[in-house]
Amino acid sequence: MAITVKTKIPKPAKKTSNVSGVDMAALETELDKNSSWGSYAAAPVFSAKFDKSKKVSEITVALKPVITVPKWNEYARSTKKRQAEWDRMIKALEKYLSSLHALMLEAVAKFAAEMKDKDLDKSGLGAATKEAKAAFAKAVKDYTSKTSNGSSVGVYLDYIEPDPATFKKTVPAPKSSTYTVAGKTIAAVFKVLDKRSFWGRYRSHPKYKASFQLDGHVKTFTLTSKPTIIMPKWKDYSKGNKGQKASWDSMWKSLDVHEKHHHTIFSDCVTQLGKTVISTEILEEDLEEFWKDETSSWQDKQDAFDDKTDHGANKGVVLDASSDP
């Protein structure tokens, strides 16, 4: 009498296991701690009915298939490109695990076909089911080996670079302020100015703040500045003669050009900073040192301009006292 084989095989239940990582390399490290990135389990159970002669008349094969895939805890806080790569891998993993289930179904169908013409008692049933479980496991194992746990069919993660940082800046035109210089003659004014560390002064007052990506790279770098130019004001200008006023006006105009060029240097440095921030992978832990190095180089450029122009003296920042009475 032929053995009837029945099956109870529902669709695989889906479960998730949590995994943490700030980028693809960290995720790989965590995922590799398991024997595979996802898993398929069927838990086959065999039950039988016997006829009066204690021969097997019916076998029921029941499976409780479960597919487990990882869930990335930090997914929502990651970059869109990394999310896309994770989604691609998960899709490939689910397809791979579905293939394992399909192989299990084939193995069950093969077992059913082999049992039709068998003549089994209880002891023979035990041997047959033991052999069947081994065959089921081998079908899955052979495919996992063939695909290197799915890596050859897409179950891997490509390294995705961090997103380029966004650079924002606020660099308004310099605000002007003055200080007063007293003196009835150009020579007297010069003596007062000569005691000062500067005749005109430019200050950019830059500050920065930043936000960061999940992996610690800069997400948004925002620079703000409040540039100022301080210029001299001759208290007794109105009392000067035509030649004295012309001397003062010429010096003042050249000094104003000089200080405004300091602002141009700063603006150019900020532009270059933006290019560097966007093109360089800067980590949060390195940002303060990066900022110090950048602003130090800015000051070097400002100092070089002052050295080249002798603080504007060889570009007209001089006072001619020949018109003094």
PDB file of C-alpha atoms in Angstrom:
ATOM      1  CA  MET A   1       0.000   0.000   0.000  1.00  0.00           C
ATOM      2  CA  ALA A   2       1.387   3.384  -0.995  1.00  0.00           C
ATOM      3  CA  ILE A   3       2.199   5.921   1.674  1.00  0.00           C
ATOM      4  CA  THR A   4       0.359   9.196   1.474  1.00  0.00           C
ATOM      5  CA  VAL A   5       2.469  12.241   2.266  1.00  0.00           C
ATOM      6  CA  LYS A   6       0.782  15.435   3.384  1.00  0.00           C
ATOM      7  CA  THR A   7       2.431  18.759   4.113  1.00  0.00           C
ATOM      8  CA  LYS A   8       1.730  21.683   6.385  1.00  0.00           C
ATOM      9  CA  ILE A   9       3.957  24.457   5.152  1.00  0.00           C
ATOM     10  CA  PRO A  10       2.857  28.057   5.742  1.00  0.00           C
ATOM     11  CA  LYS A  11       4.574  31.072   4.259  1.00  0.00           C
ATOM     12  CA  PRO A  12       7.756  31.936   6.164  1.00  0.00           C
ATOM     13  CA  ALA A  13       7.293  34.166   9.174  1.00  0.00           C
ATOM     14  CA  LYS A  14       9.531  37.223   9.118  1.00  0.00           C
ATOM     15  CA  LYS A  15      11.581  38.366  12.073  1.00  0.00           C
ATOM     16  CA  THR A  16      14.232  40.997  12.557  1.00  0.00           C
ATOM     17  CA  SER A  17      17.380  41.199  14.610  1.00  0.00           C
ATOM     18  CA  ASN A  18      18.809  44.578  15.581  1.00  0.00           C
ATOM     19  CA  VAL A  19      22.248  45.665  14.461  1.00  0.00           C
ATOM     20  CA  SER A  20      24.083  48.933  15.122  1.00  0.00           C
ATOM     21  CA  GLY A  21      26.695  50.729  13.052  1.00  0.00           C
ATOM     22  CA  VAL A  22      27.612  54.267  12.024  1.00  0.00           C
ATOM     23  CA  ASP A  23      28.665  53.290   8.492  1.00  0.00           C
ATOM     24  CA  MET A  24      28.930  50.286   6.194  1.00  0.00           C
ATOM     25  CA  ALA A  25      32.257  49.113   7.610  1.00  0.00           C
ATOM     26  CA  ALA A  26      30.884  49.139  11.167  1.00  0.00           C
ATOM     27  CA  LEU A  27      27.755  47.307  10.024  1.00  0.00           C
ATOM     28  CA  GLU A  28      29.837  44.626   8.320  1.00  0.00           C
ATOM     29  CA  THR A  29      31.799  44.110  11.517  1.00  0.00           C
ATOM     30  CA  GLU A  30      28.617  43.642  13.523  1.00  0.00           C
ATOM     31  CA  LEU A  31      26.912  41.444  10.942  1.00  0.00           C
ATOM     32  CA  ASP A  32      29.983  39.240  10.616  1.00  0.00           C
ATOM     33  CA  LYS A  33      29.745  38.330  14.283  1.00  0.00           C
ATOM     34  CA  ASN A  34      27.007  35.906  13.236  1.00  0.00           C
ATOM     35  CA  SER A  35      27.525  32.925  10.950  1.00  0.00           C
ATOM     36  CA  SER A  36      25.345  34.657   8.367  1.00  0.00           C
ATOM     37  CA  TRP A  37      23.776  38.068   7.939  1.00  0.00           C
ATOM     38  CA  GLY A  38      20.280  36.609   7.810  1.00  0.00           C
ATOM     39  CA  SER A  39      18.885  33.190   8.610  1.00  0.00           C
ATOM     40  CA  TYR A  40      16.335  30.667   7.450  1.00  0.00           C
ATOM     41  CA  ALA A  41      14.977  27.966   9.736  1.00  0.00           C
ATOM     42  CA  ALA A  42      12.272  25.410   8.900  1.00  0.00           C
ATOM     43  CA  ALA A  43      12.116  23.151  11.994  1.00  0.00           C
ATOM     44  CA  PRO A  44      10.650  20.104  10.151  1.00  0.00           C
ATOM     45  CA  VAL A  45       8.377  17.809  12.147  1.00  0.00           C
ATOM     46  CA  PHE A  46       7.220  14.388  10.891  1.00  0.00           C
ATOM     47  CA  SER A  47       4.103  12.645  12.117  1.00  0.00           C
ATOM     48  CA  ALA A  48       2.645   9.359  10.857  1.00  0.00           C
ATOM     49  CA  LYS A  49      -0.399   7.152  10.796  1.00  0.00           C
ATOM     50  CA  PHE A  50      -0.225   3.352  10.747  1.00  0.00           C
ATOM     51  CA  ASP A  51      -2.533   0.703   9.349  1.00  0.00           C
ATOM     52  CA  LYS A  52      -3.630  -2.437  11.173  1.00  0.00           C
ATOM     53  CA  SER A  53      -0.428  -4.189  10.249  1.00  0.00           C
ATOM     54  CA  LYS A  54       1.536  -1.388  11.904  1.00  0.00           C
ATOM     55  CA  LYS A  55       2.819  -0.177   8.606  1.00  0.00           C
ATOM     56  CA  VAL A  56       3.024   3.512   7.785  1.00  0.00           C
ATOM     57  CA  SER A  57       0.023   4.629   5.764  1.00  0.00           C
ATOM     58  CA  GLU A  58       0.398   8.384   5.979  1.00  0.00           C
ATOM     59  CA  ILE A  59       3.171  10.852   6.791  1.00  0.00           C
ATOM     60  CA  THR A  60       2.640  14.528   7.482  1.00  0.00           C
ATOM     61  CA  VAL A  61       5.571  16.882   7.069  1.00  0.00           C
ATOM     62  CA  ALA A  62       5.082  20.143   8.973  1.00  0.00           C
ATOM     63  CA  LEU A  63       7.407  23.099   8.661  1.00  0.00           C
ATOM     64  CA  LYS A  64       7.534  26.313  10.664  1.00  0.00           C
ATOM     65  CA  PRO A  65       9.689  28.402   8.340  1.00  0.00           C
ATOM     66  CA  VAL A  66      11.144  31.600   9.754  1.00  0.00           C
ATOM     67  CA  ILE A  67      13.225  34.154   7.889  1.00  0.00           C
ATOM     68  CA  THR A  68      15.276  36.546  10.028  1.00  0.00           C
ATOM     69  CA  VAL A  69      16.810  39.695   8.574  1.00  0.00           C
ATOM     70  CA  PRO A  70      18.786  42.449  10.313  1.00  0.00           C
ATOM     71  CA  LYS A  71      17.295  45.825  11.194  1.00  0.00           C
ATOM     72  CA  TRP A  72      19.694  48.757  11.218  1.00  0.00           C
ATOM     73  CA  ASN A  73      19.063  50.755  14.383  1.00  0.00           C
ATOM     74  CA  GLU A  74      20.572  53.969  13.048  1.00  0.00           C
ATOM     75  CA  TYR A  75      19.002  53.749   9.583  1.00  0.00           C
ATOM     76  CA  ALA A  76      16.865  56.883   9.924  1.00  0.00           C
ATOM     77  CA  ARG A  77      19.865  58.990  10.994  1.00  0.00           C
ATOM     78  CA  SER A  78      22.157  57.850   8.214  1.00  0.00           C
ATOM     79  CA  THR A  79      22.720  59.341   4.773  1.00  0.00           C
ATOM     80  CA  LYS A  80      20.381  58.610   1.893  1.00  0.00           C
ATOM     81  CA  LYS A  81      23.146  56.891  -0.084  1.00  0.00           C
ATOM     82  CA  ARG A  82      23.937  54.572   2.809  1.00  0.00           C
ATOM     83  CA  GLN A  83      20.248  53.892   3.338  1.00  0.00           C
ATOM     84  CA  ALA A  84      19.968  52.986  -0.346  1.00  0.00           C
ATOM     85  CA  GLU A  85      22.887  50.556  -0.092  1.00  0.00           C
ATOM     86  CA  TRP A  86      21.361  48.971   3.017  1.00  0.00           C
ATOM     87  CA  ASP A  87      17.996  48.630   1.259  1.00  0.00           C
ATOM     88  CA  ARG A  88      19.685  46.978  -1.714  1.00  0.00           C
ATOM     89  CA  MET A  89      21.454  44.479   0.538  1.00  0.00           C
ATOM     90  CA  ILE A  90      18.279  43.662   2.473  1.00  0.00           C
ATOM     91  CA  LYS A  91      16.392  43.061  -0.766  1.00  0.00           C
ATOM     92  CA  ALA A  92      19.142  40.690  -1.935  1.00  0.00           C
ATOM     93  CA  LEU A  93      19.179  38.987   1.467  1.00  0.00           C
ATOM     94  CA  GLU A  94      15.421  38.417   1.431  1.00  0.00           C
ATOM     95  CA  LYS A  95      15.665  36.963  -2.073  1.00  0.00           C
ATOM     96  CA  TYR A  96      18.495  34.713  -0.933  1.00  0.00           C
ATOM     97  CA  LEU A  97      16.526  33.499   2.100  1.00  0.00           C
ATOM     98  CA  SER A  98      13.482  32.925  -0.103  1.00  0.00           C
ATOM     99  CA  SER A  99      15.686  30.737  -2.287  1.00  0.00           C
ATOM    100  CA  LEU A 100      16.549  28.657   0.772  1.00  0.00           C
ATOM    101  CA  HIS A 101      12.844  28.201   1.438  1.00  0.00           C
ATOM    102  CA  ALA A 102      12.273  27.184  -2.172  1.00  0.00           C
ATOM    103  CA  LEU A 103      15.028  24.576  -1.853  1.00  0.00           C
ATOM    104  CA  MET A 104      13.367  23.277   1.299  1.00  0.00           C
ATOM    105  CA  LEU A 105      10.074  22.895  -0.561  1.00  0.00           C
ATOM    106  CA  GLU A 106      11.865  20.977  -3.305  1.00  0.00           C
ATOM    107  CA  ALA A 107      13.459  18.705  -0.729  1.00  0.00           C
ATOM    108  CA  VAL A 108      10.073  18.015   0.881  1.00  0.00           C
ATOM    109  CA  ALA A 109       8.540  17.266  -2.535  1.00  0.00           C
ATOM    110  CA  LYS A 110      11.392  14.861  -3.274  1.00  0.00           C
ATOM    111  CA  PHE A 111      10.839  13.128   0.061  1.00  0.00           C
ATOM    112  CA  ALA A 112       7.126  12.772  -0.681  1.00  0.00           C
ATOM    113  CA  ALA A 113       7.860  11.232  -4.065  1.00  0.00           C
ATOM    114  CA  GLU A 114      10.320   8.751  -2.539  1.00  0.00           C
ATOM    115  CA  MET A 115       7.870   7.667   0.161  1.00  0.00           C
ATOM    116  CA  LYS A 116       5.039   6.679  -2.177  1.00  0.00           C
ATOM    117  CA  ASP A 117       6.337   3.206  -2.852  1.00  0.00           C
ATOM    118  CA  LYS A 118       7.985   2.587   0.514  1.00  0.00           C
ATOM    119  CA  ASP A 119       6.955  -0.124   2.927  1.00  0.00           C
ATOM    120  CA  LEU A 120       7.803   1.224   6.355  1.00  0.00           C
ATOM    121  CA  ASP A 121       7.183   0.191   9.898  1.00  0.00           C
ATOM    122  CA  LYS A 122       7.882   2.398  12.884  1.00  0.00           C
ATOM    123  CA  SER A 123      11.585   1.647  12.834  1.00  0.00           C
ATOM    124  CA  GLY A 124      11.841   2.243   9.116  1.00  0.00           C
ATOM    125  CA  LEU A 125       9.962   5.502   9.520  1.00  0.00           C
ATOM    126  CA  GLY A 126      12.516   6.714  12.027  1.00  0.00           C
ATOM    127  CA  ALA A 127      15.377   5.977   9.655  1.00  0.00           C
ATOM    128  CA  ALA A 128      13.562   7.609   6.731  1.00  0.00           C
ATOM    129  CA  THR A 129      12.737  10.788   8.602  1.00  0.00           C
ATOM    130  CA  LYS A 130      16.260  11.034   9.961  1.00  0.00           C
ATOM    131  CA  GLU A 131      17.577  10.719   6.432  1.00  0.00           C
ATOM    132  CA  ALA A 132      15.052  13.294   5.226  1.00  0.00           C
ATOM    133  CA  LYS A 133      16.106  15.855   7.853  1.00  0.00           C
ATOM    134  CA  ALA A 134      19.708  15.407   6.802  1.00  0.00           C
ATOM    135  CA  ALA A 135      18.716  15.875   3.149  1.00  0.00           C
ATOM    136  CA  PHE A 136      16.736  19.007   4.006  1.00  0.00           C
ATOM    137  CA  ALA A 137      19.690  20.475   5.893  1.00  0.00           C
ATOM    138  CA  LYS A 138      22.094  19.564   3.094  1.00  0.00           C
ATOM    139  CA  ALA A 139      19.972  21.313   0.488  1.00  0.00           C
ATOM    140  CA  VAL A 140      20.219  24.538   2.479  1.00  0.00           C
ATOM    141  CA  LYS A 141      23.875  24.073   3.386  1.00  0.00           C
ATOM    142  CA  ASP A 142      24.935  23.376  -0.196  1.00  0.00           C
ATOM    143  CA  TYR A 143      23.337  26.596  -1.416  1.00  0.00           C
ATOM    144  CA  THR A 144      24.791  28.703   1.386  1.00  0.00           C
ATOM    145  CA  SER A 145      28.205  27.280   0.566  1.00  0.00           C
ATOM    146  CA  LYS A 146      27.748  27.782  -3.163  1.00  0.00           C
ATOM    147  CA  THR A 147      26.786  31.444  -2.668  1.00  0.00           C
ATOM    148  CA  SER A 148      29.169  32.145   0.255  1.00  0.00           C
ATOM    149  CA  ASN A 149      26.224  32.828   2.554  1.00  0.00           C
ATOM    150  CA  GLY A 150      24.624  34.881  -0.179  1.00  0.00           C
ATOM    151  CA  SER A 151      27.512  37.241  -0.883  1.00  0.00           C
ATOM    152  CA  SER A 152      27.763  36.083  -4.501  1.00  0.00           C
ATOM    153  CA  VAL A 153      24.099  36.944  -5.044  1.00  0.00           C
ATOM    154  CA  GLY A 154      24.201  40.447  -3.588  1.00  0.00           C
ATOM    155  CA  VAL A 155      24.332  39.944   0.167  1.00  0.00           C
ATOM    156  CA  TYR A 156      27.178  42.368   0.859  1.00  0.00           C
ATOM    157  CA  LEU A 157      27.611  46.052   1.615  1.00  0.00           C
ATOM    158  CA  ASP A 158      29.596  48.381  -0.587  1.00  0.00           C
ATOM    159  CA  TYR A 159      31.506  51.099   1.216  1.00  0.00           C
ATOM    160  CA  ILE A 160      29.676  54.401   0.860  1.00  0.00           C
ATOM    161  CA  GLU A 161      31.571  57.619   1.403  1.00  0.00           C
ATOM    162  CA  PRO A 162      30.121  60.132   3.850  1.00  0.00           C
ATOM    163  CA  ASP A 163      28.056  62.860   2.241  1.00  0.00           C
ATOM    164  CA  PRO A 164      29.992  66.020   1.342  1.00  0.00           C
ATOM    165  CA  ALA A 165      29.572  68.650   4.008  1.00  0.00           C
ATOM    166  CA  THR A 166      27.337  71.642   3.391  1.00  0.00           C
ATOM    167  CA  PHE A 167      29.059  74.988   3.846  1.00  0.00           C
ATOM    168  CA  LYS A 168      27.203  78.120   4.886  1.00  0.00           C
ATOM    169  CA  LYS A 169      28.695  81.551   5.465  1.00  0.00           C
ATOM    170  CA  THR A 170      27.752  85.002   6.629  1.00  0.00           C
ATOM    171  CA  VAL A 171      30.324  87.579   5.576  1.00  0.00           C
ATOM    172  CA  PRO A 172      28.758  91.065   5.546  1.00  0.00           C
ATOM    173  CA  ALA A 173      30.514  94.225   4.445  1.00  0.00           C
ATOM    174  CA  PRO A 174      32.714  95.613   7.215  1.00  0.00           C
ATOM    175  CA  LYS A 175      31.200  97.992   9.697  1.00  0.00           C
ATOM    176  CA  SER A 176      33.154 101.186  10.061  1.00  0.00           C
ATOM    177  CA  SER A 177      34.184 102.976  13.234  1.00  0.00           C
ATOM    178  CA  THR A 178      36.633 105.736  14.026  1.00  0.00           C
ATOM    179  CA  TYR A 179      38.975 106.946  16.700  1.00  0.00           C
ATOM    180  CA  THR A 180      39.929 110.580  17.114  1.00  0.00           C
ATOM    181  CA  VAL A 181      43.386 112.028  16.580  1.00  0.00           C
ATOM    182  CA  ALA A 182      44.178 115.536  17.849  1.00  0.00           C
ATOM    183  CA  GLY A 183      46.815 117.838  16.417  1.00  0.00           C
ATOM    184  CA  LYS A 184      46.909 121.261  14.787  1.00  0.00           C
ATOM    185  CA  THR A 185      49.530 120.269  12.252  1.00  0.00           C
ATOM    186  CA  ILE A 186      50.247 117.185  10.140  1.00  0.00           C
ATOM    187  CA  ALA A 187      53.520 116.739  12.050  1.00  0.00           C
ATOM    188  CA  ALA A 188      51.593 116.747  15.332  1.00  0.00           C
ATOM    189  CA  VAL A 189      49.044 114.310  13.985  1.00  0.00           C
ATOM    190  CA  PHE A 190      51.852 112.045  12.766  1.00  0.00           C
ATOM    191  CA  LYS A 191      53.415 111.981  16.236  1.00  0.00           C
ATOM    192  CA  VAL A 192      50.103 110.885  17.744  1.00  0.00           C
ATOM    193  CA  LEU A 193      49.538 108.220  15.093  1.00  0.00           C
ATOM    194  CA  ASP A 194      53.118 107.011  15.323  1.00  0.00           C
ATOM    195  CA  LYS A 195      52.617 106.115  18.976  1.00  0.00           C
ATOM    196  CA  ARG A 196      49.775 103.754  18.073  1.00  0.00           C
ATOM    197  CA  SER A 197      50.210 100.130  17.075  1.00  0.00           C
ATOM    198  CA  PHE A 198      47.995 100.779  14.057  1.00  0.00           C
ATOM    199  CA  TRP A 199      46.640 103.672  12.005  1.00  0.00           C
ATOM    200  CA  GLY A 200      43.805 101.649  10.589  1.00  0.00           C
ATOM    201  CA  ARG A 201      42.709  98.203  11.667  1.00  0.00           C
ATOM    202  CA  TYR A 202      40.673  95.381  10.140  1.00  0.00           C
ATOM    203  CA  ARG A 203      39.139  92.602  12.190  1.00  0.00           C
ATOM    204  CA  SER A 204      36.984  89.774  10.780  1.00  0.00           C
ATOM    205  CA  HIS A 205      35.801  88.169  14.057  1.00  0.00           C
ATOM    206  CA  PRO A 206      35.068  84.745  12.516  1.00  0.00           C
ATOM    207  CA  LYS A 207      33.227  82.002  14.393  1.00  0.00           C
ATOM    208  CA  TYR A 208      31.966  78.602  13.358  1.00  0.00           C
ATOM    209  CA  LYS A 209      29.506  75.960  14.371  1.00  0.00           C
ATOM    210  CA  ALA A 210      28.919  72.546  12.896  1.00  0.00           C
ATOM    211  CA  SER A 211      26.521  69.643  12.844  1.00  0.00           C
ATOM    212  CA  PHE A 212      27.665  66.107  12.203  1.00  0.00           C
ATOM    213  CA  GLN A 213      26.659  62.996  10.320  1.00  0.00           C
ATOM    214  CA  LEU A 214      26.038  59.730  12.094  1.00  0.00           C
ATOM    215  CA  ASP A 215      29.624  58.603  11.518  1.00  0.00           C
ATOM    216  CA  GLY A 216      31.087  61.801  12.957  1.00  0.00           C
ATOM    217  CA  HIS A 217      31.897  63.554   9.677  1.00  0.00           C
ATOM    218  CA  VAL A 218      30.867  67.171   9.314  1.00  0.00           C
ATOM    219  CA  LYS A 219      27.338  67.542   7.984  1.00  0.00           C
ATOM    220  CA  THR A 220      26.947  71.317   7.990  1.00  0.00           C
ATOM    221  CA  PHE A 221      29.669  73.874   8.636  1.00  0.00           C
ATOM    222  CA  THR A 222      28.443  77.390   9.287  1.00  0.00           C
ATOM    223  CA  LEU A 223      30.809  80.355   9.413  1.00  0.00           C
ATOM    224  CA  THR A 224      29.726  83.724  10.730  1.00  0.00           C
ATOM    225  CA  SER A 225      31.759  86.902  10.889  1.00  0.00           C
ATOM    226  CA  LYS A 226      31.373  90.497  11.987  1.00  0.00           C
ATOM    227  CA  PRO A 227      34.100  92.343  10.079  1.00  0.00           C
ATOM    228  CA  THR A 228      35.017  95.824  11.188  1.00  0.00           C
ATOM    229  CA  ILE A 229      37.358  98.535   9.977  1.00  0.00           C
ATOM    230  CA  ILE A 230      38.647 101.180  12.379  1.00  0.00           C
ATOM    231  CA  MET A 231      39.893 104.400  10.804  1.00  0.00           C
ATOM    232  CA  PRO A 232      41.367 107.614  12.227  1.00  0.00           C
ATOM    233  CA  LYS A 233      39.453 110.893  12.382  1.00  0.00           C
ATOM    234  CA  TRP A 234      41.441 114.131  12.578  1.00  0.00           C
ATOM    235  CA  LYS A 235      39.795 116.267  15.229  1.00  0.00           C
ATOM    236  CA  ASP A 236      41.216 119.520  13.867  1.00  0.00           C
ATOM    237  CA  TYR A 237      40.678 118.717  10.181  1.00  0.00           C
ATOM    238  CA  SER A 238      38.422 121.730   9.651  1.00  0.00           C
ATOM    239  CA  LYS A 239      41.153 124.051  10.898  1.00  0.00           C
ATOM    240  CA  GLY A 240      43.794 122.733   8.532  1.00  0.00           C
ATOM    241  CA  ASN A 241      44.898 124.515   5.392  1.00  0.00           C
ATOM    242  CA  LYS A 242      44.297 123.177   1.887  1.00  0.00           C
ATOM    243  CA  GLY A 243      47.618 121.365   1.704  1.00  0.00           C
ATOM    244  CA  GLN A 244      47.217 119.758   5.127  1.00  0.00           C
ATOM    245  CA  LYS A 245      43.738 118.556   4.277  1.00  0.00           C
ATOM    246  CA  ALA A 246      44.980 117.140   0.972  1.00  0.00           C
ATOM    247  CA  SER A 247      47.754 115.266   2.782  1.00  0.00           C
ATOM    248  CA  TRP A 248      45.300 113.840   5.296  1.00  0.00           C
ATOM    249  CA  ASP A 249      42.743 112.930   2.631  1.00  0.00           C
ATOM    250  CA  SER A 250      45.344 111.153   0.506  1.00  0.00           C
ATOM    251  CA  MET A 251      46.626 109.154   3.469  1.00  0.00           C
ATOM    252  CA  TRP A 252      43.120 108.334   4.646  1.00  0.00           C
ATOM    253  CA  LYS A 253      42.045 107.145   1.184  1.00  0.00           C
ATOM    254  CA  SER A 254      45.104 104.890   0.826  1.00  0.00           C
ATOM    255  CA  LEU A 255      44.621 103.550   4.342  1.00  0.00           C
ATOM    256  CA  ASP A 256      40.967 102.805   3.594  1.00  0.00           C
ATOM    257  CA  VAL A 257      41.978 100.877   0.446  1.00  0.00           C
ATOM    258  CA  HIS A 258      44.560  98.983   2.474  1.00  0.00           C
ATOM    259  CA  GLU A 259      42.116  97.949   5.204  1.00  0.00           C
ATOM    260  CA  LYS A 260      39.444  96.988   2.699  1.00  0.00           C
ATOM    261  CA  HIS A 261      41.966  94.723   0.989  1.00  0.00           C
ATOM    262  CA  HIS A 262      42.359  92.927   4.300  1.00  0.00           C
ATOM    263  CA  HIS A 263      38.640  92.188   4.025  1.00  0.00           C
ATOM    264  CA  THR A 264      39.152  90.915   0.481  1.00  0.00           C
ATOM    265  CA  ILE A 265      41.847  88.564   1.768  1.00  0.00           C
ATOM    266  CA  PHE A 266      39.476  87.311   4.458  1.00  0.00           C
ATOM    267  CA  SER A 267      36.633  86.824   1.963  1.00  0.00           C
ATOM    268  CA  ASP A 268      38.933  84.844  -0.327  1.00  0.00           C
ATOM    269  CA  CYS A 269      40.040  82.692   2.615  1.00  0.00           C
ATOM    270  CA  VAL A 270      36.409  81.968   3.480  1.00  0.00           C
ATOM    271  CA  THR A 271      35.705  80.955  -0.114  1.00  0.00           C
ATOM    272  CA  GLN A 272      38.640  78.562  -0.043  1.00  0.00           C
ATOM    273  CA  LEU A 273      37.516  77.278   3.350  1.00  0.00           C
ATOM    274  CA  GLY A 274      34.157  76.377   1.837  1.00  0.00           C
ATOM    275  CA  LYS A 275      35.817  74.389  -0.941  1.00  0.00           C
ATOM    276  CA  THR A 276      38.002  72.583   1.600  1.00  0.00           C
ATOM    277  CA  VAL A 277      35.097  71.741   3.905  1.00  0.00           C
ATOM    278  CA  ILE A 278      33.072  70.334   1.020  1.00  0.00           C
ATOM    279  CA  SER A 279      35.924  68.305  -0.456  1.00  0.00           C
ATOM    280  CA  THR A 280      37.523  67.034   2.768  1.00  0.00           C
ATOM    281  CA  GLU A 281      36.189  64.358   5.108  1.00  0.00           C
ATOM    282  CA  ILE A 282      36.521  66.169   8.433  1.00  0.00           C
ATOM    283  CA  LEU A 283      35.647  64.312  11.627  1.00  0.00           C
ATOM    284  CA  GLU A 284      34.172  65.973  14.677  1.00  0.00           C
ATOM    285  CA  GLU A 285      37.223  65.087  16.742  1.00  0.00           C
ATOM    286  CA  ASP A 286      39.506  66.856  14.236  1.00  0.00           C
ATOM    287  CA  LEU A 287      37.408  69.952  13.608  1.00  0.00           C
ATOM    288  CA  GLU A 288      38.861  72.235  16.273  1.00  0.00           C
ATOM    289  CA  GLU A 289      42.413  71.572  15.102  1.00  0.00           C
ATOM    290  CA  PHE A 290      41.300  72.047  11.494  1.00  0.00           C
ATOM    291  CA  TRP A 291      39.810  75.430  12.414  1.00  0.00           C
ATOM    292  CA  LYS A 292      42.975  76.522  14.224  1.00  0.00           C
ATOM    293  CA  ASP A 293      45.124  75.564  11.248  1.00  0.00           C
ATOM    294  CA  GLU A 294      42.848  77.369   8.811  1.00  0.00           C
ATOM    295  CA  THR A 295      42.614  80.613  10.772  1.00  0.00           C
ATOM    296  CA  SER A 296      46.350  80.531  11.393  1.00  0.00           C
ATOM    297  CA  SER A 297      46.963  80.378   7.659  1.00  0.00           C
ATOM    298  CA  TRP A 298      44.545  83.293   7.199  1.00  0.00           C
ATOM    299  CA  GLN A 299      46.549  85.397   9.617  1.00  0.00           C
ATOM    300  CA  ASP A 300      49.733  84.455   7.786  1.00  0.00           C
ATOM    301  CA  LYS A 301      48.228  85.862   4.582  1.00  0.00           C
ATOM    302  CA  GLN A 302      47.166  89.058   6.329  1.00  0.00           C
ATOM    303  CA  ASP A 303      50.618  89.469   7.854  1.00  0.00           C
ATOM    304  CA  ALA A 304      52.258  88.826   4.489  1.00  0.00           C
ATOM    305  CA  PHE A 305      50.165  91.602   2.934  1.00  0.00           C
ATOM    306  CA  ASP A 306      51.180  94.025   5.681  1.00  0.00           C
ATOM    307  CA  ASP A 307      54.830  93.073   5.293  1.00  0.00           C
ATOM    308  CA  LYS A 308      54.678  93.501   1.534  1.00  0.00           C
ATOM    309  CA  THR A 309      53.067  96.953   1.760  1.00  0.00           C
ATOM    310  CA  ASP A 310      54.805  98.014   4.981  1.00  0.00           C
ATOM    311  CA  HIS A 311      51.296  98.324   6.456  1.00  0.00           C
ATOM    312  CA  GLY A 312      50.340 100.446   3.475  1.00  0.00           C
ATOM    313  CA  ALA A 313      53.240 102.899   3.716  1.00  0.00           C
ATOM    314  CA  ASN A 314      54.546 102.053   0.234  1.00  0.00           C
ATOM    315  CA  LYS A 315      51.004 102.319  -1.112  1.00  0.00           C
ATOM    316  CA  GLY A 316      50.347 105.864  -0.005  1.00  0.00           C
ATOM    317  CA  VAL A 317      49.641 105.502   3.708  1.00  0.00           C
ATOM    318  CA  VAL A 318      51.966 108.393   4.569  1.00  0.00           C
ATOM    319  CA  LEU A 319      51.554 111.961   5.774  1.00  0.00           C
ATOM    320  CA  ASP A 320      53.262 114.877   4.071  1.00  0.00           C
ATOM    321  CA  ALA A 321      53.878 117.724   6.549  1.00  0.00           C
ATOM    322  CA  SER A 322      55.269 120.124   3.959  1.00  0.00           C
ATOM    323  CA  SER A 323      52.126 122.234   4.100  1.00  0.00           C
ATOM    324  CA  ASP A 324      52.385 122.828   7.829  1.00  0.00           C
ATOM    325  CA  PRO A 325      52.838 126.501   8.728  1.00  0.00           C
TER     326      PRO A 325
END
